Amino acid sequence: MIIIGGSAGSFQVITKLISGLPKDYPIPVVLALHRLKHVRHGFVETLSFKSNMPIVEPFDKDKIKSGYIYLAPANYHLYIELTGTFALSTEQSVNHSRPSIDLTFMTGGYAYKNKCVGVVLSGANKDGASGLKKIKDYGGITVVQNPSDAQMPTMPVAAIDKTKNVDYVLKSDEIIKFFYLLLQK
Amino acid sequence: MNNELGKEIEISISGIRNLIEAIKTAHGFDLGCFALTFFKRSIIRAMQINELKGFDTLTDKLITDKTFFEKFLSDINVECTEFFRDPAFWRYFRDEMLPSLDKKDTRIKIWIPGCSSGEELITSAIIINEAGLKHKTEILATDISQFIIQNLEKRVYSSKNIEISETNYQRFNEGKASLSRHILPVKNGFRIKNDIYENIEFSLYKYQDAQRIRGFNVIIFRNIFIYYTQQYQEMLLGLFANNLAYNGYLVVGNMENISWCKDYYKFTEINKNEKIYKKTG
Protein backbone atom coordinates (compact mmCIF):
# COMPACT_ATOMS: atom_id res chain seq x y z
CA MET A 1 0.00 0.00 0.00
CA ILE A 2 1.14 3.53 -0.79
CA ILE A 3 -0.04 6.33 1.49
CA ILE A 4 0.54 9.89 0.31
CA GLY A 5 0.24 12.77 2.77
CA GLY A 6 -0.07 16.29 1.44
CA SER A 7 -1.11 19.73 2.58
CA ALA A 8 -0.65 23.29 1.30
CA GLY A 9 1.14 23.36 -2.05
CA SER A 10 0.69 19.64 -2.72
CA PHE A 11 -2.22 19.75 -5.14
CA GLN A 12 -0.13 20.08 -8.31
CA VAL A 13 2.23 17.31 -7.24
CA ILE A 14 -0.70 15.04 -6.40
CA THR A 15 -2.30 15.52 -9.81
CA LYS A 16 1.07 14.91 -11.45
CA LEU A 17 1.57 11.69 -9.46
CA ILE A 18 -1.88 10.25 -10.06
CA SER A 19 -1.86 11.12 -13.75
CA GLY A 20 1.46 9.26 -14.00
CA LEU A 21 0.01 6.00 -12.68
CA PRO A 22 -1.42 3.51 -15.19
CA LYS A 23 -5.00 2.28 -15.03
CA ASP A 24 -3.93 -1.16 -13.81
CA TYR A 25 -1.43 -0.07 -11.16
CA PRO A 26 -1.62 -2.99 -8.73
CA ILE A 27 -0.82 -1.29 -5.41
CA PRO A 28 -3.66 0.46 -3.55
CA VAL A 29 -2.96 4.18 -3.12
CA VAL A 30 -4.35 6.21 -0.23
CA LEU A 31 -4.39 10.00 -0.28
CA ALA A 32 -4.44 11.67 3.14
CA LEU A 33 -4.76 15.33 2.24
CA HIS A 34 -5.69 18.37 4.26
CA ARG A 35 -8.85 19.76 2.75
CA LEU A 36 -11.73 22.08 3.57
CA LYS A 37 -13.79 20.28 6.18
CA HIS A 38 -17.19 21.56 5.11
CA VAL A 39 -16.73 20.91 1.38
CA ARG A 40 -17.72 17.28 1.10
CA HIS A 41 -18.24 17.09 -2.63
CA GLY A 42 -16.28 17.95 -5.73
CA PHE A 43 -12.73 17.06 -4.73
CA VAL A 44 -12.94 13.44 -5.94
CA GLU A 45 -14.33 14.66 -9.26
CA THR A 46 -11.53 17.23 -9.62
CA LEU A 47 -8.86 14.62 -8.95
CA SER A 48 -10.56 11.95 -11.08
CA PHE A 49 -10.27 14.24 -14.05
CA LYS A 50 -6.49 13.78 -13.90
CA SER A 51 -6.39 10.12 -13.00
CA ASN A 52 -6.35 6.89 -14.99
CA MET A 53 -7.28 4.91 -11.90
CA PRO A 54 -10.72 5.26 -10.27
CA ILE A 55 -10.64 7.53 -7.21
CA VAL A 56 -13.09 6.94 -4.37
CA GLU A 57 -13.71 8.24 -0.88
CA PRO A 58 -13.98 5.07 1.19
CA PHE A 59 -16.97 4.40 3.38
CA ASP A 60 -16.39 3.08 6.86
CA LYS A 61 -15.49 -0.65 6.79
CA ASP A 62 -14.88 -0.73 3.02
CA LYS A 63 -12.39 -3.37 1.88
CA ILE A 64 -9.07 -2.06 0.58
CA LYS A 65 -8.66 -3.20 -3.02
CA SER A 66 -5.90 -2.77 -5.56
CA GLY A 67 -6.69 -0.77 -8.67
CA TYR A 68 -8.11 2.11 -6.66
CA ILE A 69 -6.93 5.44 -5.36
CA TYR A 70 -8.62 6.21 -2.06
CA LEU A 71 -9.12 9.76 -0.84
CA ALA A 72 -9.61 10.42 2.89
CA PRO A 73 -13.11 11.97 3.22
CA ALA A 74 -13.55 15.51 4.56
CA ASN A 75 -13.85 15.95 8.33
CA TYR A 76 -13.01 12.34 9.27
CA HIS A 77 -9.79 10.62 10.27
CA LEU A 78 -9.02 7.65 8.04
CA TYR A 79 -7.67 4.51 9.74
CA ILE A 80 -6.35 1.39 8.09
CA GLU A 81 -7.31 -1.75 9.97
CA LEU A 82 -5.49 -5.08 10.31
CA THR A 83 -8.45 -6.68 8.56
CA GLY A 84 -7.54 -4.89 5.31
CA THR A 85 -10.45 -2.50 5.67
CA PHE A 86 -10.83 1.22 6.26
CA ALA A 87 -12.28 2.74 9.41
CA LEU A 88 -13.36 6.34 9.88
CA SER A 89 -13.30 8.40 13.02
CA THR A 90 -14.58 11.76 14.21
CA GLU A 91 -12.16 11.96 17.13
CA GLN A 92 -10.64 15.36 17.87
CA SER A 93 -8.48 16.96 15.22
CA VAL A 94 -4.80 16.12 15.57
CA ASN A 95 -2.39 18.99 14.82
CA HIS A 96 -5.53 20.96 13.88
CA SER A 97 -6.27 18.48 11.11
CA ARG A 98 -9.00 16.00 10.37
CA PRO A 99 -8.04 13.95 8.40
CA SER A 100 -4.74 13.68 10.23
CA ILE A 101 -1.94 12.41 8.00
CA ASP A 102 -0.16 11.05 11.10
CA LEU A 103 -3.07 8.77 11.99
CA THR A 104 -3.42 7.30 8.50
CA PHE A 105 0.35 6.74 8.34
CA MET A 106 0.50 5.12 11.79
CA THR A 107 -2.40 2.76 11.28
CA GLY A 108 -1.31 1.93 7.73
CA GLY A 109 2.25 1.29 8.89
CA TYR A 110 1.02 -0.99 11.65
CA ALA A 111 -1.37 -2.94 9.42
CA TYR A 112 0.87 -3.30 6.35
CA LYS A 113 4.34 -3.34 8.01
CA ASN A 114 7.03 -3.77 5.29
CA LYS A 115 4.38 -3.54 2.58
CA CYS A 116 3.62 0.07 3.47
CA VAL A 117 5.12 3.04 1.64
CA GLY A 118 4.63 6.49 3.17
CA VAL A 119 5.12 9.62 1.06
CA VAL A 120 5.22 13.13 2.55
CA LEU A 121 4.63 16.02 0.15
CA SER A 122 4.53 19.81 0.44
CA GLY A 123 2.81 21.38 3.44
CA ALA A 124 3.03 24.31 5.83
CA ASN A 125 2.72 22.30 9.06
CA LYS A 126 4.29 19.23 10.64
CA ASP A 127 1.55 16.67 10.15
CA GLY A 128 2.87 13.37 8.80
CA ALA A 129 6.26 13.53 10.54
CA SER A 130 5.38 11.32 13.53
CA GLY A 131 3.43 8.97 11.31
CA LEU A 132 6.24 8.56 8.80
CA LYS A 133 8.60 7.67 11.62
CA LYS A 134 6.12 4.97 12.68
CA ILE A 135 6.03 3.54 9.15
CA LYS A 136 9.82 3.35 9.32
CA ASP A 137 9.70 1.70 12.77
CA TYR A 138 7.26 -0.93 11.49
CA GLY A 139 9.60 -1.78 8.61
CA GLY A 140 7.93 0.19 5.83
CA ILE A 141 9.49 2.42 3.19
CA THR A 142 9.65 6.17 3.75
CA VAL A 143 9.70 8.77 0.98
CA VAL A 144 9.77 12.55 1.30
CA GLN A 145 9.43 15.14 -1.42
CA ASN A 146 12.71 17.02 -1.74
CA PRO A 147 12.18 20.26 0.24
CA SER A 148 13.80 22.24 -2.57
CA ASP A 149 11.12 20.86 -4.92
CA ALA A 150 8.20 21.55 -2.53
CA GLN A 151 6.12 24.73 -2.63
CA MET A 152 5.92 24.57 1.17
CA PRO A 153 9.00 22.81 2.57
CA THR A 154 7.93 22.77 6.26
CA MET A 155 6.20 19.39 6.14
CA PRO A 156 8.94 17.56 4.18
CA VAL A 157 11.65 19.04 6.43
CA ALA A 158 9.75 18.04 9.59
CA ALA A 159 9.31 14.49 8.25
CA ILE A 160 13.02 14.19 7.44
CA ASP A 161 14.05 15.49 10.87
CA LYS A 162 11.63 13.29 12.78
CA THR A 163 12.20 10.05 10.89
CA LYS A 164 16.00 10.46 10.89
CA ASN A 165 16.88 7.94 8.16
CA VAL A 166 14.27 8.60 5.50
CA ASP A 167 14.75 6.03 2.73
CA TYR A 168 14.27 8.37 -0.22
CA VAL A 169 14.22 12.15 -0.66
CA LEU A 170 12.91 12.68 -4.17
CA LYS A 171 11.65 15.31 -6.55
CA SER A 172 8.13 14.81 -7.90
CA ASP A 173 9.32 13.27 -11.21
CA GLU A 174 11.47 10.84 -9.30
CA ILE A 175 8.55 9.86 -7.06
CA ILE A 176 6.60 8.67 -10.12
CA LYS A 177 9.61 6.63 -11.29
CA PHE A 178 9.87 5.22 -7.78
CA PHE A 179 6.23 4.07 -7.91
CA TYR A 180 7.11 2.07 -11.04
CA LEU A 181 10.27 0.67 -9.45
CA LEU A 182 8.18 -0.60 -6.53
CA LEU A 183 6.52 -3.05 -8.92
CA GLN A 184 9.82 -4.80 -9.48
CA LYS A 185 10.36 -5.40 -5.78
CA MET B 1 -2.47 15.03 22.95
CA ASN B 2 -0.89 16.63 19.94
CA ASN B 3 2.63 15.84 21.01
CA GLU B 4 1.92 12.40 22.37
CA LEU B 5 1.53 10.72 19.01
CA GLY B 6 5.22 10.04 18.47
CA LYS B 7 5.72 8.23 21.73
CA GLU B 8 2.58 6.17 21.54
CA ILE B 9 2.49 3.09 23.70
CA GLU B 10 2.57 -0.25 21.90
CA ILE B 11 -0.13 -2.74 22.85
CA SER B 12 -0.33 -6.20 21.36
CA ILE B 13 -3.47 -7.64 19.83
CA SER B 14 -3.30 -10.63 22.17
CA GLY B 15 -3.08 -8.21 25.12
CA ILE B 16 -6.27 -6.53 23.94
CA ARG B 17 -8.03 -9.89 23.50
CA ASN B 18 -7.10 -10.90 27.05
CA LEU B 19 -8.37 -7.58 28.38
CA ILE B 20 -11.70 -8.02 26.59
CA GLU B 21 -12.10 -11.55 28.02
CA ALA B 22 -11.22 -10.44 31.55
CA ILE B 23 -13.72 -7.56 31.43
CA LYS B 24 -16.44 -9.86 30.16
CA THR B 25 -15.90 -12.15 33.14
CA ALA B 26 -15.61 -9.35 35.70
CA HIS B 27 -18.36 -6.96 34.56
CA GLY B 28 -20.40 -8.84 31.97
CA PHE B 29 -19.68 -6.17 29.39
CA ASP B 30 -18.34 -7.13 25.97
CA LEU B 31 -15.80 -4.55 24.84
CA GLY B 32 -15.23 -6.71 21.77
CA CYS B 33 -17.98 -4.66 20.15
CA PHE B 34 -15.51 -1.85 19.40
CA ALA B 35 -13.53 -1.54 16.15
CA LEU B 36 -9.91 -2.49 16.78
CA THR B 37 -7.86 0.62 15.95
CA PHE B 38 -10.35 2.84 17.69
CA PHE B 39 -10.36 0.61 20.77
CA LYS B 40 -6.57 0.50 20.87
CA ARG B 41 -6.42 4.29 20.73
CA SER B 42 -9.04 4.50 23.47
CA ILE B 43 -6.95 2.31 25.74
CA ILE B 44 -3.91 4.50 25.16
CA ARG B 45 -5.98 7.62 25.80
CA ALA B 46 -7.34 6.13 29.03
CA MET B 47 -3.80 5.33 30.17
CA GLN B 48 -2.74 8.91 29.44
CA ILE B 49 -5.77 10.53 31.13
CA ASN B 50 -5.28 8.42 34.25
CA GLU B 51 -1.48 8.59 34.14
CA LEU B 52 -1.13 4.83 34.27
CA LYS B 53 2.32 3.46 33.52
CA GLY B 54 1.69 0.09 31.90
CA PHE B 55 -1.02 -1.84 30.11
CA ASP B 56 -1.07 -4.42 32.93
CA THR B 57 -1.82 -1.71 35.48
CA LEU B 58 -4.76 -0.59 33.37
CA THR B 59 -6.04 -4.16 32.99
CA ASP B 60 -5.85 -4.79 36.78
CA LYS B 61 -7.61 -1.54 37.60
CA LEU B 62 -10.36 -2.17 35.05
CA ILE B 63 -11.07 -5.60 36.48
CA THR B 64 -10.96 -4.79 40.18
CA ASP B 65 -12.41 -1.29 40.25
CA LYS B 66 -16.02 -1.09 39.02
CA THR B 67 -16.15 2.72 39.22
CA PHE B 68 -12.95 2.97 37.22
CA PHE B 69 -14.47 0.68 34.61
CA GLU B 70 -17.57 2.88 34.36
CA LYS B 71 -15.31 5.90 33.98
CA PHE B 72 -13.39 4.06 31.26
CA LEU B 73 -16.64 3.48 29.37
CA SER B 74 -17.19 7.21 29.34
CA ASP B 75 -13.57 7.96 28.35
CA ILE B 76 -13.80 5.76 25.27
CA ASN B 77 -16.82 7.63 24.00
CA VAL B 78 -15.99 10.02 21.22
CA GLU B 79 -17.21 13.55 21.36
CA CYS B 80 -18.77 14.73 18.16
CA THR B 81 -16.70 17.89 18.82
CA GLU B 82 -19.00 20.25 16.97
CA PHE B 83 -22.60 21.41 16.99
CA PHE B 84 -24.51 21.48 13.69
CA ARG B 85 -21.95 19.20 12.00
CA ASP B 86 -23.04 18.88 8.34
CA PRO B 87 -25.39 21.90 8.19
CA ALA B 88 -27.02 20.50 5.02
CA PHE B 89 -28.33 17.54 7.00
CA TRP B 90 -29.74 19.76 9.73
CA ARG B 91 -31.48 21.92 7.15
CA TYR B 92 -33.11 18.75 5.79
CA PHE B 93 -34.11 17.81 9.33
CA ARG B 94 -35.72 21.24 9.79
CA ASP B 95 -37.28 21.63 6.32
CA GLU B 96 -38.35 18.07 5.40
CA MET B 97 -38.28 15.66 8.31
CA LEU B 98 -39.90 17.73 11.05
CA PRO B 99 -42.70 19.15 8.85
CA SER B 100 -43.56 15.62 7.65
CA LEU B 101 -43.97 14.54 11.28
CA ASP B 102 -45.85 17.62 12.45
CA LYS B 103 -49.38 16.28 12.39
CA LYS B 104 -52.36 17.27 14.47
CA ASP B 105 -52.74 15.40 17.77
CA THR B 106 -49.64 13.25 17.33
CA ARG B 107 -46.43 13.54 19.27
CA ILE B 108 -42.99 13.32 17.69
CA LYS B 109 -40.69 10.81 19.35
CA ILE B 110 -36.96 11.09 18.77
CA TRP B 111 -34.24 8.76 20.06
CA ILE B 112 -30.58 9.73 20.17
CA PRO B 113 -28.67 6.62 21.23
CA GLY B 114 -25.00 6.90 22.17
CA CYS B 115 -25.47 10.63 22.64
CA SER B 116 -21.98 10.94 24.14
CA SER B 117 -21.13 14.58 24.81
CA GLY B 118 -24.47 15.58 23.34
CA GLU B 119 -23.67 17.78 20.33
CA GLU B 120 -26.15 15.97 18.07
CA LEU B 121 -28.71 15.95 20.86
CA ILE B 122 -28.42 19.67 21.57
CA THR B 123 -28.43 20.49 17.87
CA SER B 124 -31.71 18.64 17.33
CA ALA B 125 -33.22 20.15 20.46
CA ILE B 126 -32.28 23.67 19.31
CA ILE B 127 -33.90 23.10 15.90
CA ILE B 128 -37.07 21.68 17.46
CA ASN B 129 -37.17 24.67 19.76
CA GLU B 130 -36.73 27.14 16.91
CA ALA B 131 -39.40 25.34 14.87
CA GLY B 132 -41.86 25.83 17.73
CA LEU B 133 -42.40 22.06 18.07
CA LYS B 134 -41.05 21.63 21.58
CA HIS B 135 -44.47 21.13 23.17
CA LYS B 136 -45.22 18.10 21.00
CA THR B 137 -41.79 16.50 20.77
CA GLU B 138 -40.10 14.05 23.15
CA ILE B 139 -36.39 13.39 22.87
CA LEU B 140 -34.86 10.35 24.52
CA ALA B 141 -31.10 10.68 24.97
CA THR B 142 -29.31 7.49 25.98
CA ASP B 143 -25.76 6.35 26.49
CA ILE B 144 -23.98 3.27 27.79
CA SER B 145 -22.13 5.25 30.46
CA GLN B 146 -23.58 6.71 33.66
CA PHE B 147 -20.76 9.29 33.77
CA ILE B 148 -21.71 10.58 30.37
CA ILE B 149 -25.32 11.04 31.37
CA GLN B 150 -24.22 12.94 34.49
CA ASN B 151 -21.92 15.18 32.47
CA LEU B 152 -24.63 15.90 29.93
CA GLU B 153 -26.97 17.07 32.63
CA LYS B 154 -24.42 19.73 33.64
CA ARG B 155 -25.01 21.36 30.24
CA VAL B 156 -21.54 22.90 30.14
CA TYR B 157 -19.20 22.76 27.12
CA SER B 158 -15.64 23.88 26.58
CA SER B 159 -15.16 26.80 24.23
CA LYS B 160 -12.49 24.88 22.32
CA ASN B 161 -14.58 24.14 19.24
CA ILE B 162 -17.03 27.00 19.49
CA GLU B 163 -15.85 28.74 16.30
CA ILE B 164 -16.53 25.62 14.24
CA SER B 165 -19.98 25.26 15.78
CA GLU B 166 -20.74 28.93 15.17
CA THR B 167 -19.66 28.63 11.50
CA ASN B 168 -21.84 25.52 11.14
CA TYR B 169 -24.80 27.32 12.69
CA GLN B 170 -24.35 30.29 10.35
CA ARG B 171 -24.32 27.89 7.38
CA PHE B 172 -27.41 26.20 8.78
CA ASN B 173 -29.47 29.37 8.98
CA GLU B 174 -27.82 31.38 6.17
CA GLY B 175 -26.19 33.77 8.61
CA LYS B 176 -29.50 34.92 10.09
CA ALA B 177 -28.62 34.25 13.72
CA SER B 178 -25.76 33.47 16.04
CA LEU B 179 -25.45 30.48 18.34
CA SER B 180 -25.08 32.97 21.19
CA ARG B 181 -28.88 33.16 21.41
CA HIS B 182 -28.91 29.64 22.86
CA ILE B 183 -25.84 29.72 25.10
CA LEU B 184 -24.53 31.58 28.12
CA PRO B 185 -20.82 32.13 28.73
CA VAL B 186 -19.37 30.49 31.82
CA LYS B 187 -15.78 30.11 32.97
CA ASN B 188 -13.72 28.41 30.21
CA GLY B 189 -16.76 27.62 28.15
CA PHE B 190 -20.49 28.00 27.76
CA ARG B 191 -23.73 26.65 29.10
CA ILE B 192 -26.73 25.67 26.97
CA LYS B 193 -29.84 27.60 28.03
CA ASN B 194 -32.37 25.69 30.11
CA ASP B 195 -35.29 25.96 27.71
CA ILE B 196 -33.45 23.72 25.22
CA TYR B 197 -33.62 20.83 27.72
CA GLU B 198 -37.29 20.94 28.63
CA ASN B 199 -38.35 18.00 26.44
CA ILE B 200 -35.22 15.82 26.80
CA GLU B 201 -35.23 12.67 28.90
CA PHE B 202 -31.84 11.21 29.80
CA SER B 203 -31.40 7.53 30.39
CA LEU B 204 -28.71 4.91 30.83
CA TYR B 205 -29.13 2.30 28.12
CA LYS B 206 -26.85 -0.60 27.38
CA TYR B 207 -27.52 -2.26 24.08
CA GLN B 208 -26.79 -5.68 25.54
CA ASP B 209 -29.99 -5.73 27.51
CA ALA B 210 -31.74 -4.09 24.61
CA GLN B 211 -35.42 -4.42 24.35
CA ARG B 212 -38.08 -2.66 22.39
CA ILE B 213 -38.55 0.74 24.01
CA ARG B 214 -41.23 2.40 21.96
CA GLY B 215 -42.07 3.40 18.41
CA PHE B 216 -39.81 6.26 17.50
CA ASN B 217 -40.34 8.60 14.57
CA VAL B 218 -36.67 9.51 14.32
CA ILE B 219 -33.43 7.83 15.38
CA ILE B 220 -30.29 9.92 14.92
CA PHE B 221 -27.15 7.79 15.04
CA ARG B 222 -24.55 9.63 13.03
CA ASN B 223 -20.90 8.62 13.12
CA ILE B 224 -21.22 6.00 15.84
CA PHE B 225 -21.34 2.83 13.75
CA ILE B 226 -17.76 3.70 12.80
CA TYR B 227 -16.59 2.79 16.32
CA TYR B 228 -18.14 -0.66 16.29
CA THR B 229 -17.34 -3.95 14.59
CA GLN B 230 -19.39 -5.15 11.63
CA GLN B 231 -21.17 -7.79 13.71
CA TYR B 232 -22.17 -5.21 16.31
CA GLN B 233 -23.31 -2.75 13.65
CA GLU B 234 -25.53 -5.47 12.23
CA MET B 235 -27.07 -6.13 15.65
CA LEU B 236 -27.65 -2.41 16.24
CA LEU B 237 -29.35 -1.91 12.89
CA GLY B 238 -31.76 -4.74 13.75
CA LEU B 239 -32.45 -3.08 17.09
CA PHE B 240 -33.17 0.27 15.45
CA ALA B 241 -35.48 -1.35 12.91
CA ASN B 242 -37.45 -2.82 15.81
CA ASN B 243 -37.69 0.47 17.64
CA LEU B 244 -38.72 2.66 14.73
CA ALA B 245 -42.33 3.32 13.87
CA TYR B 246 -43.41 2.59 10.30
CA ASN B 247 -42.14 5.44 8.08
CA GLY B 248 -39.83 6.54 10.89
CA TYR B 249 -36.46 8.02 9.96
CA LEU B 250 -33.01 6.60 10.64
CA VAL B 251 -30.04 8.90 10.05
CA VAL B 252 -26.44 7.68 10.00
CA GLY B 253 -23.15 9.42 9.21
CA ASN B 254 -22.54 10.47 5.60
CA MET B 255 -19.62 8.03 5.19
CA GLU B 256 -21.27 5.13 6.99
CA ASN B 257 -22.64 2.24 4.99
CA ILE B 258 -25.52 0.07 6.18
CA SER B 259 -26.46 -1.52 2.87
CA TRP B 260 -24.61 -4.79 3.64
CA CYS B 261 -26.53 -5.44 6.88
CA LYS B 262 -29.13 -8.19 6.90
CA ASP B 263 -31.93 -5.89 8.09
CA TYR B 264 -31.24 -3.28 5.43
CA TYR B 265 -34.24 -4.47 3.41
CA LYS B 266 -36.46 -2.92 6.09
CA PHE B 267 -35.27 0.54 5.08
CA THR B 268 -35.61 2.80 2.05
CA GLU B 269 -32.96 5.40 1.34
CA ILE B 270 -34.54 8.82 0.95
CA ASN B 271 -31.46 11.05 0.98
CA LYS B 272 -28.23 9.65 -0.41
CA ASN B 273 -25.86 12.47 0.56
CA GLU B 274 -27.02 12.75 4.15
CA LYS B 275 -27.73 9.03 4.60
CA ILE B 276 -31.35 9.31 5.68
CA TYR B 277 -33.53 6.20 5.61
CA LYS B 278 -37.18 5.47 6.21
CA LYS B 279 -38.38 2.29 7.80
CA THR B 280 -40.68 0.75 5.25
CA GLY B 281 -40.46 -2.97 5.94
XYZ file of C-alpha atoms in Angstrom, chain A residues 36-120:
85
model
C -11.731 22.082 3.567
C -13.790 20.280 6.180
C -17.192 21.565 5.109
C -16.727 20.914 1.384
C -17.717 17.280 1.099
C -18.242 17.086 -2.633
C -16.277 17.951 -5.730
C -12.732 17.056 -4.730
C -12.940 13.442 -5.936
C -14.327 14.659 -9.256
C -11.531 17.226 -9.620
C -8.862 14.622 -8.952
C -10.555 11.946 -11.081
C -10.267 14.239 -14.054
C -6.486 13.785 -13.897
C -6.395 10.117 -13.004
C -6.352 6.889 -14.989
C -7.283 4.907 -11.900
C -10.716 5.256 -10.275
C -10.645 7.535 -7.210
C -13.089 6.937 -4.366
C -13.712 8.242 -0.877
C -13.981 5.069 1.187
C -16.969 4.399 3.375
C -16.394 3.083 6.858
C -15.488 -0.652 6.795
C -14.880 -0.730 3.022
C -12.388 -3.373 1.880
C -9.070 -2.057 0.578
C -8.665 -3.198 -3.022
C -5.903 -2.774 -5.563
C -6.690 -0.769 -8.672
C -8.113 2.112 -6.664
C -6.931 5.440 -5.359
C -8.621 6.210 -2.057
C -9.121 9.765 -0.845
C -9.605 10.424 2.886
C -13.105 11.965 3.220
C -13.547 15.505 4.561
C -13.847 15.950 8.326
C -13.007 12.336 9.267
C -9.788 10.622 10.268
C -9.017 7.648 8.039
C -7.668 4.509 9.739
C -6.349 1.393 8.086
C -7.311 -1.749 9.970
C -5.493 -5.083 10.312
C -8.449 -6.684 8.562
C -7.543 -4.895 5.314
C -10.449 -2.499 5.667
C -10.830 1.223 6.256
C -12.276 2.736 9.408
C -13.355 6.335 9.883
C -13.296 8.405 13.024
C -14.576 11.762 14.210
C -12.164 11.956 17.130
C -10.637 15.358 17.874
C -8.477 16.965 15.220
C -4.798 16.119 15.572
C -2.390 18.985 14.817
C -5.526 20.959 13.876
C -6.267 18.485 11.107
C -9.004 16.000 10.374
C -8.042 13.953 8.402
C -4.745 13.680 10.227
C -1.938 12.407 8.005
C -0.163 11.054 11.099
C -3.074 8.774 11.987
C -3.425 7.299 8.501
C 0.352 6.739 8.344
C 0.504 5.123 11.790
C -2.397 2.763 11.282
C -1.306 1.931 7.727
C 2.245 1.289 8.895
C 1.015 -0.988 11.647
C -1.366 -2.942 9.420
C 0.868 -3.301 6.351
C 4.338 -3.342 8.009
C 7.030 -3.769 5.289
C 4.376 -3.543 2.583
C 3.624 0.075 3.469
C 5.118 3.038 1.636
C 4.628 6.492 3.171
C 5.124 9.618 1.059
C 5.216 13.131 2.546
